[in-house]
XYZ file of C-alpha atoms in Angstrom:
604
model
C -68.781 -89.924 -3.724
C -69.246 -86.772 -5.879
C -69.225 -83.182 -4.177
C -70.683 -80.334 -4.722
C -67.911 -77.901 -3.993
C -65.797 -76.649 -7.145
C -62.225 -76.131 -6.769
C -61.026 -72.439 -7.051
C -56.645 -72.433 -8.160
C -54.693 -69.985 -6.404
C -54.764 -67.945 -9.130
C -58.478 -67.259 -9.565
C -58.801 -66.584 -5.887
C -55.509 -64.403 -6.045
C -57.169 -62.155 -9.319
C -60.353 -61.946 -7.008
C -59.081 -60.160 -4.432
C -56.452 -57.761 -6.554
C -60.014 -56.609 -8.443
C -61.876 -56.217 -5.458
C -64.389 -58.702 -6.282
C -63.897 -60.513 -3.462
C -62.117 -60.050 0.156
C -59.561 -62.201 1.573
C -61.877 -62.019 4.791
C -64.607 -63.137 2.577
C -62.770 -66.050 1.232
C -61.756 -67.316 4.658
C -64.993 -67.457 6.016
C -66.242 -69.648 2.553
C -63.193 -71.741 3.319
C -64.603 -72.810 6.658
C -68.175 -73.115 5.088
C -66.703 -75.737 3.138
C -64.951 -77.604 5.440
C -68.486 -77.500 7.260
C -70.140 -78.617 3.993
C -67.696 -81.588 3.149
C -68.098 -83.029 7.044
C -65.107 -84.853 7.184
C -63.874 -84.786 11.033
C -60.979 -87.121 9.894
C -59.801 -84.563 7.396
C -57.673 -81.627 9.919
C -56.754 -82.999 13.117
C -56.144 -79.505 14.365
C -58.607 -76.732 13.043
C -57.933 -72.968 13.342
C -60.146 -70.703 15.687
C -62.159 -69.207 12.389
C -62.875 -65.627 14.075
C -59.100 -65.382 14.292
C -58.575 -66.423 10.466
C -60.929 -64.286 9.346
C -59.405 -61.500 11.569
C -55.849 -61.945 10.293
C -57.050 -61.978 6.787
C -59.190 -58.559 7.536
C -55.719 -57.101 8.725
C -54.585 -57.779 5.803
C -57.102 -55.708 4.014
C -56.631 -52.710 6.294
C -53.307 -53.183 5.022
C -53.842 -52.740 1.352
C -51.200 -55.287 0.411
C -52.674 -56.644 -2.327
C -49.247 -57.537 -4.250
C -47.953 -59.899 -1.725
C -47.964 -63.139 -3.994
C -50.252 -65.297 -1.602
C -52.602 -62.121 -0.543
C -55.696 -63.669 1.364
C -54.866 -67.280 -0.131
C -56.028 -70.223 2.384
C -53.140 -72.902 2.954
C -53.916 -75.912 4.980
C -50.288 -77.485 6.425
C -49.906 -80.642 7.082
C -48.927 -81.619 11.064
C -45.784 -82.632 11.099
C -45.294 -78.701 10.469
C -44.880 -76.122 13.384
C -47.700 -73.161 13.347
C -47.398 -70.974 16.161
C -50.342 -71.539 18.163
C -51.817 -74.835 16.999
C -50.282 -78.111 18.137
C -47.876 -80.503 16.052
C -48.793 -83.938 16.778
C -47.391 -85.685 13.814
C -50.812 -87.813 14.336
C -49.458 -88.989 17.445
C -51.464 -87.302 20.628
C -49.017 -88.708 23.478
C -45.987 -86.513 20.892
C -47.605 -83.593 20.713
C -46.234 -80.402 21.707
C -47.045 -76.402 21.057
C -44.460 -74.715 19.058
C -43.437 -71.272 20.337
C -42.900 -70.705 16.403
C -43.863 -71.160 12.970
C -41.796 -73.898 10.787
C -39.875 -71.842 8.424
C -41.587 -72.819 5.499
C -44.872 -71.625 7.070
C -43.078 -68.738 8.051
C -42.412 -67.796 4.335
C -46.039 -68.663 3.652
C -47.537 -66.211 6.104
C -45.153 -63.357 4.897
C -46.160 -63.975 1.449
C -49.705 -63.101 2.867
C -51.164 -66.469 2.916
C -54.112 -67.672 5.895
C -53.438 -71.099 7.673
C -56.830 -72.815 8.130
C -55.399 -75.626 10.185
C -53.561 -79.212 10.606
C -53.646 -81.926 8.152
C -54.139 -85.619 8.874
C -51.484 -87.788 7.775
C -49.822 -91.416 8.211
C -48.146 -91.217 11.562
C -44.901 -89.879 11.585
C -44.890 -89.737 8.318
C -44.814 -93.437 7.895
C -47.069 -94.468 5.103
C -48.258 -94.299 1.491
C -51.906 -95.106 2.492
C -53.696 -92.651 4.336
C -54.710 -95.070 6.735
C -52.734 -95.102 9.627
C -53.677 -92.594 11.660
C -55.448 -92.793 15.772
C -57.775 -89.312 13.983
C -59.086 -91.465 11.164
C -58.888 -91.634 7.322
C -59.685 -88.451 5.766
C -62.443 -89.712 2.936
C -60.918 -89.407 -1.123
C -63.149 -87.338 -2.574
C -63.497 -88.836 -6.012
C -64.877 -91.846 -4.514
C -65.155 -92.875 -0.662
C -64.224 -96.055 -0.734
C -60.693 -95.618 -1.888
C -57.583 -94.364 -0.096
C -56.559 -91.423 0.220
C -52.826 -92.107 0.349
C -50.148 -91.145 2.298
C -48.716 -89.956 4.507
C -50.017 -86.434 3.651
C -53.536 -87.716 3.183
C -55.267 -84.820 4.362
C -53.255 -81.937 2.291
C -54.084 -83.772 -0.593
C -57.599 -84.202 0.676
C -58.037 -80.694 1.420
C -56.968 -78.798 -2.231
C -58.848 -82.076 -4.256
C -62.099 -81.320 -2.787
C -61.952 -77.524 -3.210
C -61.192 -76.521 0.535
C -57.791 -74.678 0.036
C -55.960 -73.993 -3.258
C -52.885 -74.813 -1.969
C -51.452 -76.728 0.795
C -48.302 -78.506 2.000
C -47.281 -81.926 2.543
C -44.098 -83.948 3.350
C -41.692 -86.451 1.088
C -39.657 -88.788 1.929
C -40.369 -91.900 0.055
C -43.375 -90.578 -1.782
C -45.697 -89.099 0.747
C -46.019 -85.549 -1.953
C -46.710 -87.876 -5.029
C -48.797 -90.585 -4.254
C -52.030 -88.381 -2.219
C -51.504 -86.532 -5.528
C -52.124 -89.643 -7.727
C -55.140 -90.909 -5.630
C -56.897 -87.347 -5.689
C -56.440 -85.914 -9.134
C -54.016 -83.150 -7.908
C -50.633 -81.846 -8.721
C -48.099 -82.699 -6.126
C -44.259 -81.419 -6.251
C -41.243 -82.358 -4.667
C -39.026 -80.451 -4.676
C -35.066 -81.049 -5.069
C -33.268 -81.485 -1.442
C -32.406 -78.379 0.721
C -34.090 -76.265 -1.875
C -37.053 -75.234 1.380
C -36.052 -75.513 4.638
C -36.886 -78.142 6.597
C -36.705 -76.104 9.984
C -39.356 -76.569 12.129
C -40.626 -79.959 10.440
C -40.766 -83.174 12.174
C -38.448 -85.645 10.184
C -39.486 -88.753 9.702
C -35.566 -89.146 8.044
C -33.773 -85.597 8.147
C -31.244 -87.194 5.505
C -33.802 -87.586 2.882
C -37.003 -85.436 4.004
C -38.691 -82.648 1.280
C -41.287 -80.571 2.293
C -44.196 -80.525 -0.408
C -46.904 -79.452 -2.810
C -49.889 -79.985 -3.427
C -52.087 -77.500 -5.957
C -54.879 -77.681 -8.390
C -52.659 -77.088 -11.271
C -48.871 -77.073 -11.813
C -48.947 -72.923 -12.539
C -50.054 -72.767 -9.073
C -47.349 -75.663 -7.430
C -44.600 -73.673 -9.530
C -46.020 -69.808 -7.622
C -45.970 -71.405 -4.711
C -42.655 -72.660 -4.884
C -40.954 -69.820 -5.838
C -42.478 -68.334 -2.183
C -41.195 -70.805 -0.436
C -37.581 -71.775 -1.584
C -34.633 -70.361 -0.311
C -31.467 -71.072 1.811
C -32.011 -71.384 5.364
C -28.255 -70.981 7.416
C -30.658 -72.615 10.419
C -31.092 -75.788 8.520
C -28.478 -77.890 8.102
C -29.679 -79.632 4.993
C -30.145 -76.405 3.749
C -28.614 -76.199 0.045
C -28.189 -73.153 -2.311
C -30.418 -74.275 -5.393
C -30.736 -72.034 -8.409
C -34.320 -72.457 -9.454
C -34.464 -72.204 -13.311
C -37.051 -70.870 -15.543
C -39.524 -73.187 -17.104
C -39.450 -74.255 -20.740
C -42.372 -75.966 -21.648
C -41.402 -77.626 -24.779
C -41.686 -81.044 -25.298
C -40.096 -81.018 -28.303
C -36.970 -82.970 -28.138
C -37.125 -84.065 -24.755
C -35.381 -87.361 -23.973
C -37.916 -88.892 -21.479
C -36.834 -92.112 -20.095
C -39.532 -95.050 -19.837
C -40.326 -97.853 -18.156
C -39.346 -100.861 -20.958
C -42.567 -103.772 -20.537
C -40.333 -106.208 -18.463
C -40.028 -103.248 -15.996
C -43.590 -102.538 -16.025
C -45.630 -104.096 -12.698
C -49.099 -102.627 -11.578
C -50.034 -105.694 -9.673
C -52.603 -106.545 -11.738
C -54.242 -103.611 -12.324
C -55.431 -103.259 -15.923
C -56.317 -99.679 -15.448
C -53.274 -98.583 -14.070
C -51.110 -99.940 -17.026
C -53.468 -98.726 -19.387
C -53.047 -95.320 -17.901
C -49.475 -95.420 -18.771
C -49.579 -96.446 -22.297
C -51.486 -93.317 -22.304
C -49.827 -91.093 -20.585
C -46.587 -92.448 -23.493
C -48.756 -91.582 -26.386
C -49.527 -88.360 -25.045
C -46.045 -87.339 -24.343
C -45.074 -88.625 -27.539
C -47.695 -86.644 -29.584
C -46.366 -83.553 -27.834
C -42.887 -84.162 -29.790
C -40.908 -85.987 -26.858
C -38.685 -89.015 -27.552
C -39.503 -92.274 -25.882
C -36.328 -94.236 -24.588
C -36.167 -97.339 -22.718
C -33.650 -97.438 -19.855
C -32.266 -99.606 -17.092
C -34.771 -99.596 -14.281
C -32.883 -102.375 -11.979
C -30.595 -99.607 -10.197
C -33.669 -97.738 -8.985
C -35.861 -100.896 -8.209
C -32.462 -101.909 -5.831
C -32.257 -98.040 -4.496
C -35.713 -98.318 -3.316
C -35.701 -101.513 -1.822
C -33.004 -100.051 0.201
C -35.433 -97.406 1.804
C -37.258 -99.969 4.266
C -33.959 -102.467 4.885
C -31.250 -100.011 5.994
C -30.315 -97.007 7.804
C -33.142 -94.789 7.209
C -35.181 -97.257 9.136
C -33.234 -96.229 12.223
C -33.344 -92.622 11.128
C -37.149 -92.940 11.825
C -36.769 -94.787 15.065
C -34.441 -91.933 16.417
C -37.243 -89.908 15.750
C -39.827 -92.138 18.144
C -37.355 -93.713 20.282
C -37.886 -92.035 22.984
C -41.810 -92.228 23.318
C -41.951 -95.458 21.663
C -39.634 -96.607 24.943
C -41.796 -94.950 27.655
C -45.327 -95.393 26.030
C -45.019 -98.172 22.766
C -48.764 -98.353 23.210
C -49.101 -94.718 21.815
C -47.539 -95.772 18.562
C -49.604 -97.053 16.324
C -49.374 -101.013 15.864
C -48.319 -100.566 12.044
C -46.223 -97.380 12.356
C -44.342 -99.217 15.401
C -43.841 -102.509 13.344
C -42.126 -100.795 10.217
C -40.010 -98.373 12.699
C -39.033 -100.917 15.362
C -36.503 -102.892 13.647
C -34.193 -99.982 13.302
C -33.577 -99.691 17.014
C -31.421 -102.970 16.149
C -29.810 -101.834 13.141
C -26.228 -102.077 14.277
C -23.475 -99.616 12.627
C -21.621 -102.513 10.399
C -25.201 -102.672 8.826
C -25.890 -99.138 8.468
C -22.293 -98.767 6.759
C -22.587 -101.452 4.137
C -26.066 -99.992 3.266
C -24.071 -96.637 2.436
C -21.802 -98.700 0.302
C -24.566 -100.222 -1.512
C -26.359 -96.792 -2.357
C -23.588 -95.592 -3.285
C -23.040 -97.911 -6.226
C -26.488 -97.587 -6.582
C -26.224 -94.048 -7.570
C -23.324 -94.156 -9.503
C -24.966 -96.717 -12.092
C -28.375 -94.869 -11.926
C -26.141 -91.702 -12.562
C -25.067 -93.234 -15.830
C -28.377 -92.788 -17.574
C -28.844 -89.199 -17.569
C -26.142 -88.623 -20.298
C -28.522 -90.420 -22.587
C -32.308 -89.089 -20.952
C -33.589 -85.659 -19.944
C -35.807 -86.559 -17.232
C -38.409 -89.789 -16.580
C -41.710 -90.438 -17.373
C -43.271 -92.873 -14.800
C -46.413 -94.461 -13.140
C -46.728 -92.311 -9.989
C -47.916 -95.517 -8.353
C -48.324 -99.135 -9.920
C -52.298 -99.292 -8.495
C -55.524 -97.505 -7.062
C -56.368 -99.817 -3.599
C -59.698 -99.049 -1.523
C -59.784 -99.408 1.881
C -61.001 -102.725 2.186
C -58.223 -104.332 0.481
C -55.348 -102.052 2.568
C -57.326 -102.833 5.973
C -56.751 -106.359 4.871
C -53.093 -106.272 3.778
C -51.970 -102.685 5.071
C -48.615 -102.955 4.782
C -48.165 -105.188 1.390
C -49.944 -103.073 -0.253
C -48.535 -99.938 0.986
C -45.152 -101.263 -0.056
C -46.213 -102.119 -3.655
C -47.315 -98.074 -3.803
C -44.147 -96.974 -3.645
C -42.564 -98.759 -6.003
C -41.369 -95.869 -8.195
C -41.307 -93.748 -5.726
C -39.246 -94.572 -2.634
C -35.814 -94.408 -5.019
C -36.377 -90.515 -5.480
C -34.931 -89.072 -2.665
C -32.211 -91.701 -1.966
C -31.075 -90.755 -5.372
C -31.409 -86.955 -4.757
C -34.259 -86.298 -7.400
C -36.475 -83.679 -7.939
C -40.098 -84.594 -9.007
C -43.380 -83.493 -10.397
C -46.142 -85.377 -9.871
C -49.477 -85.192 -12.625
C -52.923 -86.382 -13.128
C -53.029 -88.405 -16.168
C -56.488 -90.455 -16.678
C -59.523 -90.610 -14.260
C -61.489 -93.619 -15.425
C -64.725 -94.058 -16.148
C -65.529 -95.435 -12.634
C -63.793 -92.223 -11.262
C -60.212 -94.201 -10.517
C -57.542 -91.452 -10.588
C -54.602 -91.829 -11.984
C -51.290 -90.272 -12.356
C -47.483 -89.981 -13.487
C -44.440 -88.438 -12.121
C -41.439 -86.630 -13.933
C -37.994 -86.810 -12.462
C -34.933 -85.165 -12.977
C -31.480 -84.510 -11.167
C -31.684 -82.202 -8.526
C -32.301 -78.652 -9.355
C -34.442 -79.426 -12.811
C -37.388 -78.258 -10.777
C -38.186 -75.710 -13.552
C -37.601 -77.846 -15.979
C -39.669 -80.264 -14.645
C -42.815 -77.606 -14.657
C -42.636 -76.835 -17.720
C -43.119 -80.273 -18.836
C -45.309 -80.915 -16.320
C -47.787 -77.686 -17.586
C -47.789 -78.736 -20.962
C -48.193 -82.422 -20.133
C -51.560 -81.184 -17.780
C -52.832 -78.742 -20.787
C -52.735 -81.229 -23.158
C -54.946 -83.917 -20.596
C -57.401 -81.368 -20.026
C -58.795 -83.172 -17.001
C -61.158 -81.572 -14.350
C -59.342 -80.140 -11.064
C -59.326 -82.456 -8.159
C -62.681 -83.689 -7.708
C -64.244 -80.995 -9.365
C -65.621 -80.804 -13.039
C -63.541 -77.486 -14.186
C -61.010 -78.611 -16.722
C -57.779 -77.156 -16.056
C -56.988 -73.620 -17.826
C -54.087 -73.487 -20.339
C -51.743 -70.627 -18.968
C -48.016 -70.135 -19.521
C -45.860 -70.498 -15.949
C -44.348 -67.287 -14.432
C -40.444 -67.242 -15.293
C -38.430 -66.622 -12.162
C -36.575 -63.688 -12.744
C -32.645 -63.512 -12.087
C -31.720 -62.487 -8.671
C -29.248 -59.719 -9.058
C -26.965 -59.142 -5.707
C -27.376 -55.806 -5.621
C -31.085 -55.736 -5.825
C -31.117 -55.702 -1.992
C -32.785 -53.490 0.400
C -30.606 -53.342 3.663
C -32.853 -53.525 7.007
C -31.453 -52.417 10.462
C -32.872 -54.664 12.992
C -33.150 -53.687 17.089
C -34.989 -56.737 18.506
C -35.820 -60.253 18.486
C -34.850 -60.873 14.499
C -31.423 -60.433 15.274
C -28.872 -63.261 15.333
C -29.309 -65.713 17.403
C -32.756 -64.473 19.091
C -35.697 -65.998 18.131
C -37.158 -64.179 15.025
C -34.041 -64.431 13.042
C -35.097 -67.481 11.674
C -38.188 -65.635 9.783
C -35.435 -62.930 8.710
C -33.718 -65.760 7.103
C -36.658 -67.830 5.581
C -37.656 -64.439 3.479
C -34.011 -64.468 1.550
C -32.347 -62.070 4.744
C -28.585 -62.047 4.663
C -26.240 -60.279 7.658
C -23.998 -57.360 6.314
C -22.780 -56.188 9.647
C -23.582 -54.205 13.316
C -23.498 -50.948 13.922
C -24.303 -48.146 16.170
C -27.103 -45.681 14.822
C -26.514 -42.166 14.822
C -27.343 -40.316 18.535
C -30.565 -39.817 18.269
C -32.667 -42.408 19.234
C -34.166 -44.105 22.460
C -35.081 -47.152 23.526
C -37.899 -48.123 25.111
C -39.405 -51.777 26.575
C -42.481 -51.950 25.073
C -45.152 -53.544 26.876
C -46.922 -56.709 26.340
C -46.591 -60.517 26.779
C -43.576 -60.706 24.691
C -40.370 -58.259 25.719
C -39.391 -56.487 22.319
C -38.132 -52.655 22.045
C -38.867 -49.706 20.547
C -36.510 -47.511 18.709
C -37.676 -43.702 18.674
C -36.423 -41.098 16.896
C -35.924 -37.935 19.045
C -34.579 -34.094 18.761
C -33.290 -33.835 21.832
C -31.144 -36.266 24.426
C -30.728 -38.934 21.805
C -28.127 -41.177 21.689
C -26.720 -44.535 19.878
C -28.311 -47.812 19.741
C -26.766 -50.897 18.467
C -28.254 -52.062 15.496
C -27.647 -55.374 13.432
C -27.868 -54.625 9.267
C -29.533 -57.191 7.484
C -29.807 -56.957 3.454
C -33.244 -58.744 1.324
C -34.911 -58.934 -1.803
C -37.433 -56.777 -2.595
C -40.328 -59.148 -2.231
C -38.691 -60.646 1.099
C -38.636 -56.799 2.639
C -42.496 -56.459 1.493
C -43.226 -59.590 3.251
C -41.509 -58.496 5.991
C -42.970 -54.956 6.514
C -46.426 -56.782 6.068
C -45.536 -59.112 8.844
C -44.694 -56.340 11.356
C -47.742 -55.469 13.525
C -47.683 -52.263 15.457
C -46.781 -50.108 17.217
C -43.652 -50.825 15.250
C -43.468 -49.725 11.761
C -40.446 -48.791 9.508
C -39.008 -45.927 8.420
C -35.528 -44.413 7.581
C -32.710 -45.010 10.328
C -29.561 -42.861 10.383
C -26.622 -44.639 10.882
C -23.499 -43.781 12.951
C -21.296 -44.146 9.331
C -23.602 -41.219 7.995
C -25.395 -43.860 5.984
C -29.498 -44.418 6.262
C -31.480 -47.768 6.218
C -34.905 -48.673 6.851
C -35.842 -49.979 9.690
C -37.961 -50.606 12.591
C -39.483 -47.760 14.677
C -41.471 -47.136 16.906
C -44.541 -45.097 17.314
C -44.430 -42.091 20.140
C -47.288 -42.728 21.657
C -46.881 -46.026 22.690
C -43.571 -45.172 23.907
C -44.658 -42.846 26.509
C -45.090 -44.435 29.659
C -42.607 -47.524 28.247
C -39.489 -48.369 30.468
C -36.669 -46.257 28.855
C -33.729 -48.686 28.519
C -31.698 -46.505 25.891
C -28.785 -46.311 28.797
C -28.259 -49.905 27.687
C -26.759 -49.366 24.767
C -28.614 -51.942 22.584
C -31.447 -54.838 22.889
C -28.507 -57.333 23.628
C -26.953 -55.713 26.521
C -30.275 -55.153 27.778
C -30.932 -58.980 27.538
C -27.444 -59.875 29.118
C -28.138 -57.562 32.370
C -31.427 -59.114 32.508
C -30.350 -62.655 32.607
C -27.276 -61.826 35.040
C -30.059 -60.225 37.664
């Protein structure tokens, strides 16, 4: 099937509304004429209210905020992914639950000025490579209906390829971010592990788990990285990742490839001829070609479905999958079930085996820069993975599901589309924290394909990628915080997704009152007075510049900031509140501080 709706990049809808040619407001509302025009009820299982998304994007304009880096931009997340207010079923209905808050990563998304549309379809539980498996349906490919849309993040890849959203985000854990990407013409990135938080996502294995990318282009996978990584104390798989500028040279690159007796696409033609293609185009743009020992990674992957991280998932379901195994679905439940016998002997000697795994697959990078391989070995319709569902869904991850066992970033590109619109597509990979490096191959790799975006006829623009500029420690902006984003309550976690770090508490200087400000959620209001003012406890945060924007953007009021005195003769910004709404509000200043005023509470 061919549609009529051409793809718009991040980027072209972000220079749109910074000129004024077009609202974020305005793009919202064509974002939900689109999903009316494609008419694909298998596409979101969870669709925003779009009077509220076109409301939250008009606050935005009152704002005047056009710098944030995501200003207006429609994101579609996929539901394994907390959004405050819409339900995370993880395509299971008898799971489903309504988060209180958003994941982190949406979190970071939203502060950045970005507009969720709604859920994503994918694989349940983030168990599949096919798109199929799913009680809401298959969301349709749109380069052609009658072939998959792969998995398990079917419908974020769905939703950027046929010109929905720019952006949206997906899962990875053995390939769910790469393949979708493959089968719809789109970019997809995983990024290295711990580099975005995982707080607030449904694993499917916590171990191994990456949430992803999926964009038009790789200029706009690389911007919206850079939004969304950071170190996140609330996750435990958390890691501190510098993310390096790109260098988009090819020019004596060491790019490891597959050698012929490695090579297996299942017989089809297109797919290895793809590849040869995909070689001669990296070697025109000056890389070096090198064979290299596949086996380790073959054996790493095979690991994936025959060891621990089987049980990993079933920890996940147990529970449900106990009380209601009926409200599984039949192929989900038959790849997860065997790890609820997985005994610990087992589970150890897997370790052991990955382990020497890693160390031989280690030994090639002294020799290779990165790899250059088939994102997956074949294109499959639906007929065939009806008919074999999970055979063939096994033979698509075949160099994928080593990745993240191996702790690999990886950057997934259109390559070909054939003439009978087949997409198809290869992945780079590199040790953890090349993600950079990997974009910059990746953009010129994409410029020199020239291929149309997603299922659109635009060929993709030649631009250079934004360099991340060097953090500097004491390019901070220190934030005293009253309320609910202080540790341990539950807005801190937002603090921390846009870059927040604590510095210490402190009283502020004694003039100020406190007030409960009314509403459905308890929060107070600082207010600055001349008379019978005292000290309120206050917790100092420091952030980044473009976290503290985010964050001021974020605030709604009454509350606004402005400058705080401190007890230490020092000033901050911080959060204040306006005097109006205070009158009439509960004073609780005798309190001392939000916490104390929490603690009496809960004792009463």
């Amino acid at each position: 099937m061919t549609i009529e709706i051409e793809p718009l990049t991040l980027t072209e809808i972000l220079a749109s509304h910074r000129s004024g040619e077009l609202t974020p407001s305005q793009t919202i509302a064509r974002t939900f004429e689109r999903i009316r025009a494609y008419d694909d009820p298998a596409l979101f299982i969870t669709l925003r209210d779009e009077n509220d998304a076109v409301g939250e994007a008009a606050a935005l304009e009152e704002k005047s905020l056009r710098d944030l880096p995501l200003y207006g931009i429609p994101v579609a997340i996929k539901d394994n992914m907390d959004v405050a207010g819409l339900p995370t079923t993880a395509a299971c209905p008898a799971f489903a639950y309504q988060p209180k808050h958003d994941a982190a990563v949406v979190a970071r998304l939203r502060a950045a000025g970005a507009i969720v549309i709604g859920k994503t379809n994918l694989d349940q539980f983030a168990t599949g490579l096919v798109g199929t498996r799913s009680p809401y349906g298959v969301p349709r490919n749109p380069l052609r209906a009658d072939l998959i849309p792969g998995g398990s993040s079917s419908g974020s890849a769905v939703a950027v390829a046929a010109g929905i959203v720019p952006i949206s985000l997906g899962t990875d854990t053995a390939g769910s971010g790469r393949v979708p990407a493959m089968l719809n013409n789109i970019v997809g990135l995983k990024p290295s592990f711990g580099l975005v938080s995982m707080g607030g996502v449904v694993p499917a294995c916590r171990t191994l788990d990456c949430v992803s990318i999926f964009s038009l282009d790789v200029a706009d996978a690389w911007s919206l990285l850079r939004v969304i990584a950071g170190f996140d104390a609330a996750d435990p798989f958390s890691r501190r990742i510098l993310i390096k500028s790109p260098d988009a040279s090819f020019k004596g690159v060491r790019l490891g490839v597959l050698a012929p007796k490695d090579r297996d696409f299942f017989g089809d033609t297109g797919s290895a001829r793809a590849y040869e293609t995909a070689l001669a185009r990296a070697r025109n743009l000056g890389a070096a070609l090198i064979e290299f020992a596949f086996a380790p990674f073959a054996d790493t992957g095979r690991l994936l479905y025959e060891g621990p991280w089987v049980a990993e998932r079933w920890s996940v379901i147990e529970e449900l999958a106990r009380r209601e195994p009926d409200s599984i679905h039949p192929i989900t439940r038959a790849v997860i079930a065997p790890g609820a016998s997985l005994s610990a002997v087992e589970t150890f000697r897997a370790f052991y085996r990955l382990a020497g795994l890693r160390a031989k697959a280690q030994s090639i990078w002294s020799d290779i820069d990165a790899l250059l391989l088939p994102t997956a070995p074949a294109v499959y319709n639906r007929t065939e993975v009806e008919a074999d569902n999970i055979r063939l869904n096994s033979r698509l991850g075949t160099y994928t599901n080593f990745v993240n066992l191996l702790d690999l970033c990886g950057l997934a590109v259109p390559a070909v589309i054939a003439a009978d619109r087949r997409p198809y597509g290869v992945t780079f990979l590199a040790p953890s924290g090349q993600d950079g490096f990997l974009a910059g191959l990746g953009q010129t790799f994409e410029a020199a394909s020239r291929l149309p975006l997603g299922a659109g006829k635009k060929p993709v623009a030649s631009r250079r990628l934004p360099a991340e500029p060097p953090t500097k420690e004491a390019d901070v902006v220190e934030v005293a915080l009253f309320g609910a984003h202080m540790r341990g309550l539950p807005l801190n976690r937002d603090v921390i997704a846009l870059g927040g770090k604590y510095v210490r508490t402190i009283a502020t200087g004694a003039s100020y009152r406190c007030f409960l400000l009314p509403g459905a959620v308890s929060r107070p209001g600082i207010l600055r007075v001349d008379k019978g003012g005292t000290s309120i406890e206050a917790e100092i945060w420091s952030m980044p510049p473009d976290g503290f924007g985010r964050f001021v953007a974020s605030i709604p009021p009454p509350l606004g900031f402005g400058t705080v005195n401190l007890s230490d003769g020092t000033q901050v910004m911080g959060f204040l509140v306006e005097a109006a709404a205070a009158a009439g509000a509960r004073d609780i200043s005798h309190f001392g501080g939000w916490r104390a005023f929490l603690a009496e509470s809960a004792a009463a």
